[in-house]
Short mmCIF file of C-alpha atoms and ligand atoms in Angstrom, two decimals:
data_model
loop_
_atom_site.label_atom_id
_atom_site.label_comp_id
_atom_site.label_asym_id
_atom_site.label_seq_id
_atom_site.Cartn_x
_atom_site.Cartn_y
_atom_site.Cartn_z
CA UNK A 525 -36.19 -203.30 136.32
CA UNK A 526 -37.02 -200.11 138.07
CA UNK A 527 -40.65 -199.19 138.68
CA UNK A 528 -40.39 -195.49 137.55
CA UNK A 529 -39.58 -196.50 133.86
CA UNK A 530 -42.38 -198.01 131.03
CA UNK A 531 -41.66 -199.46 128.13
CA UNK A 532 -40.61 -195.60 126.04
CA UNK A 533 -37.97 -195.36 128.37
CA UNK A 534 -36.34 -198.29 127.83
CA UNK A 535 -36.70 -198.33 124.18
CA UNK A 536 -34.69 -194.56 124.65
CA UNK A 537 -32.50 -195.92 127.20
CA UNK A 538 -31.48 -199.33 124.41
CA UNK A 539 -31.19 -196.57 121.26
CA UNK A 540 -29.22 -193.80 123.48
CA UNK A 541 -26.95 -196.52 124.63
CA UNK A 542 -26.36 -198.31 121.24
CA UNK A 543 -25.31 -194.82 119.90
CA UNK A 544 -22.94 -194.24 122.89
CA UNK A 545 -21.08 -197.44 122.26
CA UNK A 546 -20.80 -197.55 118.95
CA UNK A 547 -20.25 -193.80 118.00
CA UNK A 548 -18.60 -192.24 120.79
CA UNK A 549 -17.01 -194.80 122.92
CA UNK A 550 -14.32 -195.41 120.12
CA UNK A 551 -13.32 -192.00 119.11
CA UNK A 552 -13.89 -189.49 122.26
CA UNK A 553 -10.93 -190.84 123.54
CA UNK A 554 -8.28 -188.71 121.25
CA UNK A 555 -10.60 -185.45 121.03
CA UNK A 556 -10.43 -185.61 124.99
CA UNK A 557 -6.22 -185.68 124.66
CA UNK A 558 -6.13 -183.58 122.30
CA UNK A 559 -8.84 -180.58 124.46
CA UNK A 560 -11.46 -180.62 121.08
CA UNK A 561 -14.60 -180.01 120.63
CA UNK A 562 -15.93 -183.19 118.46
CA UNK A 563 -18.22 -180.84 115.94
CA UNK A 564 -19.26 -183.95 113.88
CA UNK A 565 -20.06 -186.39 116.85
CA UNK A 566 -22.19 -183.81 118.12
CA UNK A 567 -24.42 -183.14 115.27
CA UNK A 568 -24.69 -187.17 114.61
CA UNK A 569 -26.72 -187.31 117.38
CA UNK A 570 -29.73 -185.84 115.67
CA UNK A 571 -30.33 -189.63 114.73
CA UNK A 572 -31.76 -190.32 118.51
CA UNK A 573 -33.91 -186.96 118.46
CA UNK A 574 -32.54 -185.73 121.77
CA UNK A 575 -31.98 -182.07 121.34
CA UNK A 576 -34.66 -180.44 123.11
CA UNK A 577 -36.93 -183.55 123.38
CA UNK A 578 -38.82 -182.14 126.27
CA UNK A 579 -40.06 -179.42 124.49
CA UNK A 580 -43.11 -179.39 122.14
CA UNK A 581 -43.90 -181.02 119.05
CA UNK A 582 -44.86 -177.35 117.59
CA UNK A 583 -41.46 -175.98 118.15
CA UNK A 584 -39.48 -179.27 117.31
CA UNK A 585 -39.29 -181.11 120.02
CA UNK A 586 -40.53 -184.85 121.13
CA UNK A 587 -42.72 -183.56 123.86
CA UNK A 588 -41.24 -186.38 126.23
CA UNK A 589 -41.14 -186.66 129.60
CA UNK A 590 -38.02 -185.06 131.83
CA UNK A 591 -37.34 -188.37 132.83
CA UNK A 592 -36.58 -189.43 129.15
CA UNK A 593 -34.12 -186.56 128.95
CA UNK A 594 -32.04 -187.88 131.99
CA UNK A 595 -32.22 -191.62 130.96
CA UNK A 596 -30.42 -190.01 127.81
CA UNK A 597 -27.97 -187.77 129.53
CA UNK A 598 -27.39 -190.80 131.98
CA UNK A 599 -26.66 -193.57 128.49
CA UNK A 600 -23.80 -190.78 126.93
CA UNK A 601 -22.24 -189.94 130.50
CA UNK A 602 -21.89 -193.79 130.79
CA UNK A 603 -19.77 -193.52 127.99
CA UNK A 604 -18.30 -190.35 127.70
CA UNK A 605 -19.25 -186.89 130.06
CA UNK A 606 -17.92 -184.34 127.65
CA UNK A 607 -21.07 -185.40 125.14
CA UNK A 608 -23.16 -185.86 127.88
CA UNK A 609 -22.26 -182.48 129.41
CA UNK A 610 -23.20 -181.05 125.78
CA UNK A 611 -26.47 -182.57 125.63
CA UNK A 612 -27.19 -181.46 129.22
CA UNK A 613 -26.30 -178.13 129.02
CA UNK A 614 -28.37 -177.34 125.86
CA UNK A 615 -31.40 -179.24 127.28
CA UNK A 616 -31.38 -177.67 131.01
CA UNK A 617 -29.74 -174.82 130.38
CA UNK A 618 -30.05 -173.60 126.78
CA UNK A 619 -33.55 -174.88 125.99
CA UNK A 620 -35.24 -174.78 129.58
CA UNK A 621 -35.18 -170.78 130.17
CA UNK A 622 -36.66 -170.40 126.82
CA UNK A 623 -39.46 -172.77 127.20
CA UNK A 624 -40.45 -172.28 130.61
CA UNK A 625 -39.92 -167.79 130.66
CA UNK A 626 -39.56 -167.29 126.52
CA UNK A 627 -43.07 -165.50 124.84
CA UNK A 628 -44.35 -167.45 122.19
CA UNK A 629 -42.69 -165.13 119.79
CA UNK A 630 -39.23 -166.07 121.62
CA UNK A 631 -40.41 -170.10 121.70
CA UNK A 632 -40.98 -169.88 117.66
CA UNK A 633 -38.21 -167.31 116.70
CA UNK A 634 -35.07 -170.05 119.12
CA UNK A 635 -36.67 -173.47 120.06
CA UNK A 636 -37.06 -175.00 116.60
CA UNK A 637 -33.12 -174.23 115.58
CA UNK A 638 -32.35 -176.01 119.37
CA UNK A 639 -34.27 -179.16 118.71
CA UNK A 640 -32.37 -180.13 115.68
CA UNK A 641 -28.56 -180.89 116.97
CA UNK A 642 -27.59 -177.85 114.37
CA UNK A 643 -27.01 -174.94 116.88
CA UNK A 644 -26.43 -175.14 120.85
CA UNK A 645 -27.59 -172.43 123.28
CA UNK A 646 -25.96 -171.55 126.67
CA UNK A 647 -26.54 -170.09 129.61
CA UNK A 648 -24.15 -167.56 131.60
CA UNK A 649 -25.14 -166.75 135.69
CA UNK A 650 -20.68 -167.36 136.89
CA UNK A 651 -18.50 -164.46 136.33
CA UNK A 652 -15.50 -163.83 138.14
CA UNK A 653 -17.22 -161.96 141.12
CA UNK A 654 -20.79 -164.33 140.86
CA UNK A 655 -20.34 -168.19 141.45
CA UNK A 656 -22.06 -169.73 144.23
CA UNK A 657 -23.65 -166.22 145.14
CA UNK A 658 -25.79 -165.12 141.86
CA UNK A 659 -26.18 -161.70 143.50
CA UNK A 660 -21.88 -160.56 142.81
CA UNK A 661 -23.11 -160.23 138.83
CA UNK A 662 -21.44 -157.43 137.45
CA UNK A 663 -22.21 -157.55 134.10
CA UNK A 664 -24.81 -154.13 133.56
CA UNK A 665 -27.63 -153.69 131.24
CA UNK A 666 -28.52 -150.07 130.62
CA UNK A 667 -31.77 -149.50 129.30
CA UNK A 668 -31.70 -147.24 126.16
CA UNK A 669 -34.39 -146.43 122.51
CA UNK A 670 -35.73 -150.18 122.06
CA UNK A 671 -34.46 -152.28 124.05
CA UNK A 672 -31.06 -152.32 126.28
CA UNK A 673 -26.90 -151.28 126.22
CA UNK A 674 -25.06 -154.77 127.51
CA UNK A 675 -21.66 -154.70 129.27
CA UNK A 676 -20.18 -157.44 131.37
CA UNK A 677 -18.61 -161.03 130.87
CA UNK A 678 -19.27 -164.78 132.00
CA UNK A 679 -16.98 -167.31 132.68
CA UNK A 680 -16.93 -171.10 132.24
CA UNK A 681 -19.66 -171.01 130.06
CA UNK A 682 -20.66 -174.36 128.60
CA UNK A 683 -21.63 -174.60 125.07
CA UNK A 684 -20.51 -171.03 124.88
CA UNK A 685 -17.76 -170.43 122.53
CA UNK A 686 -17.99 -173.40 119.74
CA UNK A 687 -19.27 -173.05 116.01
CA UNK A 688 -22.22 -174.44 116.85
CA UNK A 689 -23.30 -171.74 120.03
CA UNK A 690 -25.99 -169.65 118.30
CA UNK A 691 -26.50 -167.97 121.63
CA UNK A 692 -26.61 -167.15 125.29
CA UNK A 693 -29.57 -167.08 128.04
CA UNK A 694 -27.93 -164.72 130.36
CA UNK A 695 -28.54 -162.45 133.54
CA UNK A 696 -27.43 -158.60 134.34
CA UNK A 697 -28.22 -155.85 136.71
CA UNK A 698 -30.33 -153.49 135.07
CA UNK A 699 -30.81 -150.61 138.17
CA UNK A 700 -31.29 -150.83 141.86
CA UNK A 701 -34.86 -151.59 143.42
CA UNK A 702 -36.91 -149.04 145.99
CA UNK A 703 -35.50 -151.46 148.74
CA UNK A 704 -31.87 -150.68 147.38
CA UNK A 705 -31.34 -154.23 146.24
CA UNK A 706 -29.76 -154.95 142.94
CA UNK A 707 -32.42 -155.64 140.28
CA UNK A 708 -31.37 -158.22 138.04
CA UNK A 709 -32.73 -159.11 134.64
CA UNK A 710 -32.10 -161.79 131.94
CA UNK A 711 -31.39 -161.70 128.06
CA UNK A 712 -31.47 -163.72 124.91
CA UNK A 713 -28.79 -162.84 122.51
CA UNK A 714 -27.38 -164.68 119.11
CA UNK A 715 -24.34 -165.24 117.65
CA UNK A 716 -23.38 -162.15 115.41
CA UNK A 717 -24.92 -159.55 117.44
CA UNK A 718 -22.14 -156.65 117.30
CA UNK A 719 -20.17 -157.08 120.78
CA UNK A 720 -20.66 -160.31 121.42
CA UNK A 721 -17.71 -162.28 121.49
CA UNK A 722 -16.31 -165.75 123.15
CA UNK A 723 -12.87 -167.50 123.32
CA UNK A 724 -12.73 -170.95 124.39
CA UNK A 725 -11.06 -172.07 127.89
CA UNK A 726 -8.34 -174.02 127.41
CA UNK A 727 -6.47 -176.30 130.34
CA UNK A 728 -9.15 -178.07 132.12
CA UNK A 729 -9.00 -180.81 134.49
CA UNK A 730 -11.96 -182.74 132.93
CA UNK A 731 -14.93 -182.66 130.08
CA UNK A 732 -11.56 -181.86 127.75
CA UNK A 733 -13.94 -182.53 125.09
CA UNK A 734 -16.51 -180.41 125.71
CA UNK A 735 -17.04 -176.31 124.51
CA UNK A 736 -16.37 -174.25 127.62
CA UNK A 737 -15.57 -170.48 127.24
CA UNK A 738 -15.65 -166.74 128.04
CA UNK A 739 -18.37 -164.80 126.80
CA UNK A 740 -17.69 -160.56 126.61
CA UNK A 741 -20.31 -158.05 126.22
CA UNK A 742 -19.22 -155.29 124.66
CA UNK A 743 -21.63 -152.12 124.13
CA UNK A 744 -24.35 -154.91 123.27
CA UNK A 745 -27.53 -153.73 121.82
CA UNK A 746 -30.46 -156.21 122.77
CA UNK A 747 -33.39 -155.55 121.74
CA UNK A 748 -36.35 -154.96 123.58
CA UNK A 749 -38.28 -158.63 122.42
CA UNK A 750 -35.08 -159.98 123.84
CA UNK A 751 -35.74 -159.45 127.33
CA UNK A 752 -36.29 -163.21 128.70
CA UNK A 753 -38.89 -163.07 131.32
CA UNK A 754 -39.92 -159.68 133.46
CA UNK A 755 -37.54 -157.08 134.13
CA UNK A 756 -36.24 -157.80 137.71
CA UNK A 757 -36.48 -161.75 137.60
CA UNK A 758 -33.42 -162.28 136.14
CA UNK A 759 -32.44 -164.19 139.71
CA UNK A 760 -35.21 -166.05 139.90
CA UNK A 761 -35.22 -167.04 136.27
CA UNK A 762 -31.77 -168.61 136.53
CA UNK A 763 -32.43 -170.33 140.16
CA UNK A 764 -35.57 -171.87 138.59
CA UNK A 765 -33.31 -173.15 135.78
CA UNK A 766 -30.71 -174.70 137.61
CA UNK A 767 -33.69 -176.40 139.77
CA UNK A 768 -33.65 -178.21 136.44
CA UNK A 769 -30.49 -178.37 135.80
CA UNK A 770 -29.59 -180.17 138.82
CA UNK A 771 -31.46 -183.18 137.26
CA UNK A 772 -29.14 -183.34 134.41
CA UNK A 773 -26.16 -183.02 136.50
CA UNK A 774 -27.26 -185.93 138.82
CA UNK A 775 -27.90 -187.73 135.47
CA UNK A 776 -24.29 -187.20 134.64
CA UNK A 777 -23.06 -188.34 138.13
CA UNK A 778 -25.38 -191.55 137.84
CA UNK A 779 -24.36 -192.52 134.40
CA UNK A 780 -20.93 -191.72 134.79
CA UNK A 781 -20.67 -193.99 138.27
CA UNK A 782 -22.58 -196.87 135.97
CA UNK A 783 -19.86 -196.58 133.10
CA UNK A 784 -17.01 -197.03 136.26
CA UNK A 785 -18.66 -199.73 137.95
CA UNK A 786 -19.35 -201.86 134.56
CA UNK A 787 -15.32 -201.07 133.79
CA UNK A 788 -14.49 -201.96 137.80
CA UNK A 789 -16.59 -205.68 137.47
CA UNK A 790 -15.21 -206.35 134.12
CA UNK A 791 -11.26 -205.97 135.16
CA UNK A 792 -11.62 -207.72 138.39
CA UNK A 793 -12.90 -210.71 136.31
CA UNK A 794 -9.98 -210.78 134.17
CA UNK A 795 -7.35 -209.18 135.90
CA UNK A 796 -5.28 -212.34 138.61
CA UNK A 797 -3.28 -211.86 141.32
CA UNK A 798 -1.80 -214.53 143.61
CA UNK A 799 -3.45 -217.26 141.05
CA UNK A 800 -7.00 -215.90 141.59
CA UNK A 801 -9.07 -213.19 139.46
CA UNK A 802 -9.78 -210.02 141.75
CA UNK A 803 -13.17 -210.57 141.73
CA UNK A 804 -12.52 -213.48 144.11
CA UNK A 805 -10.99 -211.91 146.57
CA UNK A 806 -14.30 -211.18 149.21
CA UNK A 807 -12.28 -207.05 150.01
CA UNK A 808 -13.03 -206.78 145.99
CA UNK A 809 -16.30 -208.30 145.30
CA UNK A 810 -17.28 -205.97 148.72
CA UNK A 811 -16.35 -203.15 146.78
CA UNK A 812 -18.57 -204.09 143.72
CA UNK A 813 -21.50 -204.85 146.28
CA UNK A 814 -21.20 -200.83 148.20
CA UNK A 815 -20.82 -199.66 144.72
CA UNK A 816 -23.76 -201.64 142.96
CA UNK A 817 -26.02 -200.74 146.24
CA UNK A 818 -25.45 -196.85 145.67
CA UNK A 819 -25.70 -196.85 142.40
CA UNK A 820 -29.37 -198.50 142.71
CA UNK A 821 -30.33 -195.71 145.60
CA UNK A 822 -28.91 -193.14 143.68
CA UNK A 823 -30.72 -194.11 139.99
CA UNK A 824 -34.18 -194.08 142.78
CA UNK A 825 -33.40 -190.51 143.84
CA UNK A 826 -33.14 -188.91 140.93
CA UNK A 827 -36.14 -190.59 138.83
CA UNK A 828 -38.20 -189.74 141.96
CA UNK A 829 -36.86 -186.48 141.62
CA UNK A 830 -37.41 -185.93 137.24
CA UNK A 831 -41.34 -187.86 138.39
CA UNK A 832 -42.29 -185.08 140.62
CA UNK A 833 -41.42 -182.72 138.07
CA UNK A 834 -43.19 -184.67 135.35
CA UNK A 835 -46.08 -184.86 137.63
CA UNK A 836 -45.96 -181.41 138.25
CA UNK A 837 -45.14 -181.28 142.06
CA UNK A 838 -42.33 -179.09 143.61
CA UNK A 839 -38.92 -180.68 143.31
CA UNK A 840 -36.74 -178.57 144.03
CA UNK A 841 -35.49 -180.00 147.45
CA UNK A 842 -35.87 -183.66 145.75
CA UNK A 843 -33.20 -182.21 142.73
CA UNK A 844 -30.54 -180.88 144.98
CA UNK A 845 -30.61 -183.86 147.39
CA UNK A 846 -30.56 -186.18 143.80
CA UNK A 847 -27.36 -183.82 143.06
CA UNK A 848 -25.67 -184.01 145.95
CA UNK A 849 -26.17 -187.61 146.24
CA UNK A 850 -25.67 -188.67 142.49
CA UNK A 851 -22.23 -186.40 142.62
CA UNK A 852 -21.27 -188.20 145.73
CA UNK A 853 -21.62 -191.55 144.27
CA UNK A 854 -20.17 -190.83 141.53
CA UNK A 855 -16.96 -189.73 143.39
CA UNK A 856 -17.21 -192.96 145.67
CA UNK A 857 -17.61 -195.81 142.76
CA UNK A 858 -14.73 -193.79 140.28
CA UNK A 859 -13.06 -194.20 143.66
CA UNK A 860 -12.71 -197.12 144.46
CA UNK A 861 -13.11 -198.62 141.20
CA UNK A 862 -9.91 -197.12 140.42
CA UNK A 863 -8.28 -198.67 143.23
CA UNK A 864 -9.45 -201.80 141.95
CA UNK A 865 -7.48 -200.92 138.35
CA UNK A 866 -4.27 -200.28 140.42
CA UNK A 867 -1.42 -198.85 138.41
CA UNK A 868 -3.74 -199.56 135.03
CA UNK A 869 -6.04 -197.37 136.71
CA UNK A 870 -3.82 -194.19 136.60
CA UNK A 871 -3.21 -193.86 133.07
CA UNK A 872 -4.93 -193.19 129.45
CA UNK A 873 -6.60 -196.10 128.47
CA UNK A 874 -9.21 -196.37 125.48
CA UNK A 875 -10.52 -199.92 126.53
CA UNK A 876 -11.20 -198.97 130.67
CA UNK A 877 -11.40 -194.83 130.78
CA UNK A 878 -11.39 -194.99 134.37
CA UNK A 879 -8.84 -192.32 134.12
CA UNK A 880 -11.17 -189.73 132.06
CA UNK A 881 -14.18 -190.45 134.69
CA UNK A 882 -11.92 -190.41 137.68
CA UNK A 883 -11.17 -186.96 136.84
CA UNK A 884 -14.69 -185.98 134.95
CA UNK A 885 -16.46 -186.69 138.16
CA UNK A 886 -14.71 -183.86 139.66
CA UNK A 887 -17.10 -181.25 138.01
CA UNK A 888 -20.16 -182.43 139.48
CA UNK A 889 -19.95 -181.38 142.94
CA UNK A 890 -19.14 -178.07 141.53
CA UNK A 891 -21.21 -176.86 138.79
CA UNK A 892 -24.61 -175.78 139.29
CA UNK A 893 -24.44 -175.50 142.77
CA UNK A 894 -21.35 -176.78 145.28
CA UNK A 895 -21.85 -179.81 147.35
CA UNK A 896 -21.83 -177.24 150.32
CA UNK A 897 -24.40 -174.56 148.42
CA UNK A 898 -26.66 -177.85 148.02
CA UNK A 899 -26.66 -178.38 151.87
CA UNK A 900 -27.54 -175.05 152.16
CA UNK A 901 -30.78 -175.11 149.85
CA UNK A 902 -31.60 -178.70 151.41
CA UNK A 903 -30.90 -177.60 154.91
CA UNK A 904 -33.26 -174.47 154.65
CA UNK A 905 -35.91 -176.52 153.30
CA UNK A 906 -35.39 -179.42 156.12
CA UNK A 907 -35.38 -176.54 159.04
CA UNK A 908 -38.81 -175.03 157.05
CA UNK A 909 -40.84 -177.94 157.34
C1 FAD B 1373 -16.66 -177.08 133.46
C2 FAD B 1373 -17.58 -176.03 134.00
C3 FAD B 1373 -18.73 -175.69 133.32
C4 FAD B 1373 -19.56 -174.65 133.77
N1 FAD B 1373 -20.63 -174.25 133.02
C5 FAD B 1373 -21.32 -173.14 133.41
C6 FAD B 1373 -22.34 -172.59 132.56
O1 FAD B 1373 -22.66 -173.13 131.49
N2 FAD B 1373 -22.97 -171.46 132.97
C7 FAD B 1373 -22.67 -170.83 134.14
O2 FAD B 1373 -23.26 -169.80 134.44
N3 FAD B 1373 -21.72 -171.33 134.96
C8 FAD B 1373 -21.03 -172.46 134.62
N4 FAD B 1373 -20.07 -172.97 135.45
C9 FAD B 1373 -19.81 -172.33 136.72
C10 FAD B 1373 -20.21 -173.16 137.94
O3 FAD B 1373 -21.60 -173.23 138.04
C11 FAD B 1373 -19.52 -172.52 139.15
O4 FAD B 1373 -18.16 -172.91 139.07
C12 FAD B 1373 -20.13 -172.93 140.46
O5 FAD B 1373 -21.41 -172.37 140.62
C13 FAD B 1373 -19.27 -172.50 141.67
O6 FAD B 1373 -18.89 -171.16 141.58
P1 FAD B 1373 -17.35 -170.75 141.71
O7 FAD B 1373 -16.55 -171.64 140.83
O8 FAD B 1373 -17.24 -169.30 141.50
O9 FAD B 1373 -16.96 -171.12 143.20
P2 FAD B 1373 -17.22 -170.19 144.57
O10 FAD B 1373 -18.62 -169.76 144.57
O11 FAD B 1373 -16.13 -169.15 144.56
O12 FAD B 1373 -16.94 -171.26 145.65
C14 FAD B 1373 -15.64 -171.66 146.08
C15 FAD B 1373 -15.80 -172.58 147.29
O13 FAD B 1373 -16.41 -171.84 148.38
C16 FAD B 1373 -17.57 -172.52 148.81
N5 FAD B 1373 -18.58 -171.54 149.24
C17 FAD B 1373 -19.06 -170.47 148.55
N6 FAD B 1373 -19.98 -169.82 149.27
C18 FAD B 1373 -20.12 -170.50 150.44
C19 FAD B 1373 -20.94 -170.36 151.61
N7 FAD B 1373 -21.84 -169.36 151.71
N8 FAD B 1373 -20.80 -171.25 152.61
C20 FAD B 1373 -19.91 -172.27 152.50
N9 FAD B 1373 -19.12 -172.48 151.44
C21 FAD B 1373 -19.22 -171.60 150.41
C22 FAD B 1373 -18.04 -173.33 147.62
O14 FAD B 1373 -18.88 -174.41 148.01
C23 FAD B 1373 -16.71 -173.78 147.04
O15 FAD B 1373 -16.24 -174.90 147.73
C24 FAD B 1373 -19.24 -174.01 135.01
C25 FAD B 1373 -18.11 -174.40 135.72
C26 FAD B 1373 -17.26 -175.37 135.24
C27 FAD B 1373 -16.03 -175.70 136.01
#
């Protein structure tokens, strides 16, 4: 029970979860060890209708609430965070710049494609001089006949460099303001456009299974319609999207801490030492308690966090604190629920993946926004009230 959810939600939450098990949970295992991309799984999730859900019915979407969107993201990081990190990254990311700053020539000519589980869309803000501080972005858009001359890179990019990315939402300095501050605008551009190329990054600590690349820019032509949003609120465009975003990454951290904590009770019930299951030794079942407790606080923050925005209140504040805290979490329960695997804990294992969301937890107090970056944006607004 939880008294932000009605009946829609947990008919999404039973569907998203029954898909999770039974299509994902089996298989994402080997295309984790093995750093790939699983193509197929993605596009099989078309079946729940969760590729752009939030946006309209008239470009292909379900129209549902944001908090339906995280209850999904939540059910596949429960599971699996590669697939989740997919689904959250299109949504947030891919589809949210283009709903909330696209035209209604941009909505009808990208959303429907994005709604479909066919093609993903990403967004690049990092590049090897702009992380944490949006403002380093090097990559320059020079303004020539219809429309504008890109060249630059991003980094990290997620969704960025598979079969299935039709395209980037991305930001670059296009000229220097009366004030003699940068001015920074953002672009839509498609797979295919001459110049536009993307390599995938290979090596990572975590989401193994999930696209993450380079993106180059090289002598880009975009043209004019392309433009996302006014010329010099490229910024402000991406800031507002990772407001969003933040959401979907505390969905992540609260659905992957769920998956651990479900793995953590079922082991220490099985699992005997000195004649006893774990679970009845009181240090254990302790453990389960702290874990279960933050688990419930955290799931609160964040739905009070996607309500505000369905309700159409500012939430910004409310989504970095659900962040911070849902990251946190997530770090504590993979924590200590590995301890309570022991030496099973520290190795691949299909049945209990504590291993995979001991180290996929990592990400979250690093993308969109470091755990210190979000104490920044929290602190500000605390000391402003
Ligand atoms: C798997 C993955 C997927 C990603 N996907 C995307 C994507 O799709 N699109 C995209 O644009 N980016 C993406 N990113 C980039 C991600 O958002 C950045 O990694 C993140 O914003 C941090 O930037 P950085 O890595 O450059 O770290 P830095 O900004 O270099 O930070 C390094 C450290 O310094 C600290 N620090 C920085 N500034 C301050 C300060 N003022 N005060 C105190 N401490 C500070 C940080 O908190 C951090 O601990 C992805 C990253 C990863 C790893």
């Amino acid at each position: 029970m939880n008294a932000f959810l009605n009946e829609t939600h947990h008919a999404l939450r039973k569907k998203v979860r029954g898909f999770a098990e039974k299509y994902v949970k089996p298989v994402i295992g080997e295309f984790e060890a093995k750093e790939q991309f699983p193509m197929d799984l993605i596009r099989s999730l078309k079946s729940l209708n969760v590729f752009g859900m939030h946006a309209p019915e008239r470009f292909g979407g379900q129209g549902s609430d944001y908090l339906s969107y995280i209850i999904a993201v939540e059910e596949l990081a429960r599971v699996d965070s590669s697939v989740a990190a997919t689904l959250a990254a299109h949504n947030s990311l891919g589809v949210g710049p283009i709903m909330e700053f696209g035209t209604e020539e941009q909505k009808a000519k990208y959303l429907p494609s994005l709604c479909t589980a066919e093609n993903l869309w990403a967004f690049g803000l990092t590049e090897e001089n702009a992380g944490s501080d949006a403002q380093g972005v090097e990559t320059v858009a020079k303004e020539q006949a219809n429309g504008w001359l890109v060249n630059g890179h991003k980094k990290y990019i997620t969704n960025g460099a598979s079969d299935m990315s039709s395209g980037i939402s991305f930001v670059a300095q296009t000229g220097i303001r009366e004030d003699g501050r940068k001015e920074f605008t953002a672009f839509l551009v498609s797979k295919g456009a001459p110049g536009y190329t993307r390599e995938f990054m290979k090596n990572k600590l975590l989401w193994r299974a999930a696209d993450n690349g380079m993106v180059y820019f090289n002598d880009v032509h975009i043209p004019a319609e392309d433009q996302l949003g006014e010329r010099g609120q490229g910024i402000k465009i991406m800031l507002k999207t990772i407001d969003s975003g933040r959401l979907s990454i505390a969905a992540m951290g609260l659905g992957l801490a769920q998956g651990a904590f479900e793995m953590a009770v079922s082991f220490a019930k099985k699992r005997k030492q000195f004649g006893k299951a774990l679970a009845n030794f009181q240090v254990i079942s302790f453990k389960l308690a702290d874990m279960a407790m933050k688990i419930e606080n955290a799931r609160n923050t964040l739905y009070n966090a996607c309500w505000l925005k369905d309700n159409g209140h500012a939430f910004g504040t409310q989504a970095a604190m659900a962040k911070l805290y849902c990251s946190q979490v997530a770090s504590d329960v993979t924590g200590e629920a590995l301890q309570i695997f022991g030496g099973a804990g520290l190795f691949r294992n299909d049945e209990y993946p504590i291993e995979r969301f001991f180290r996929d937890q990592r990400l979250l107090s690093i993308g969109e926004g470091t755990s210190e970056v979000l104490r920044m944006v929290i602190s500000r607004s605390v000391l402003k009230e």
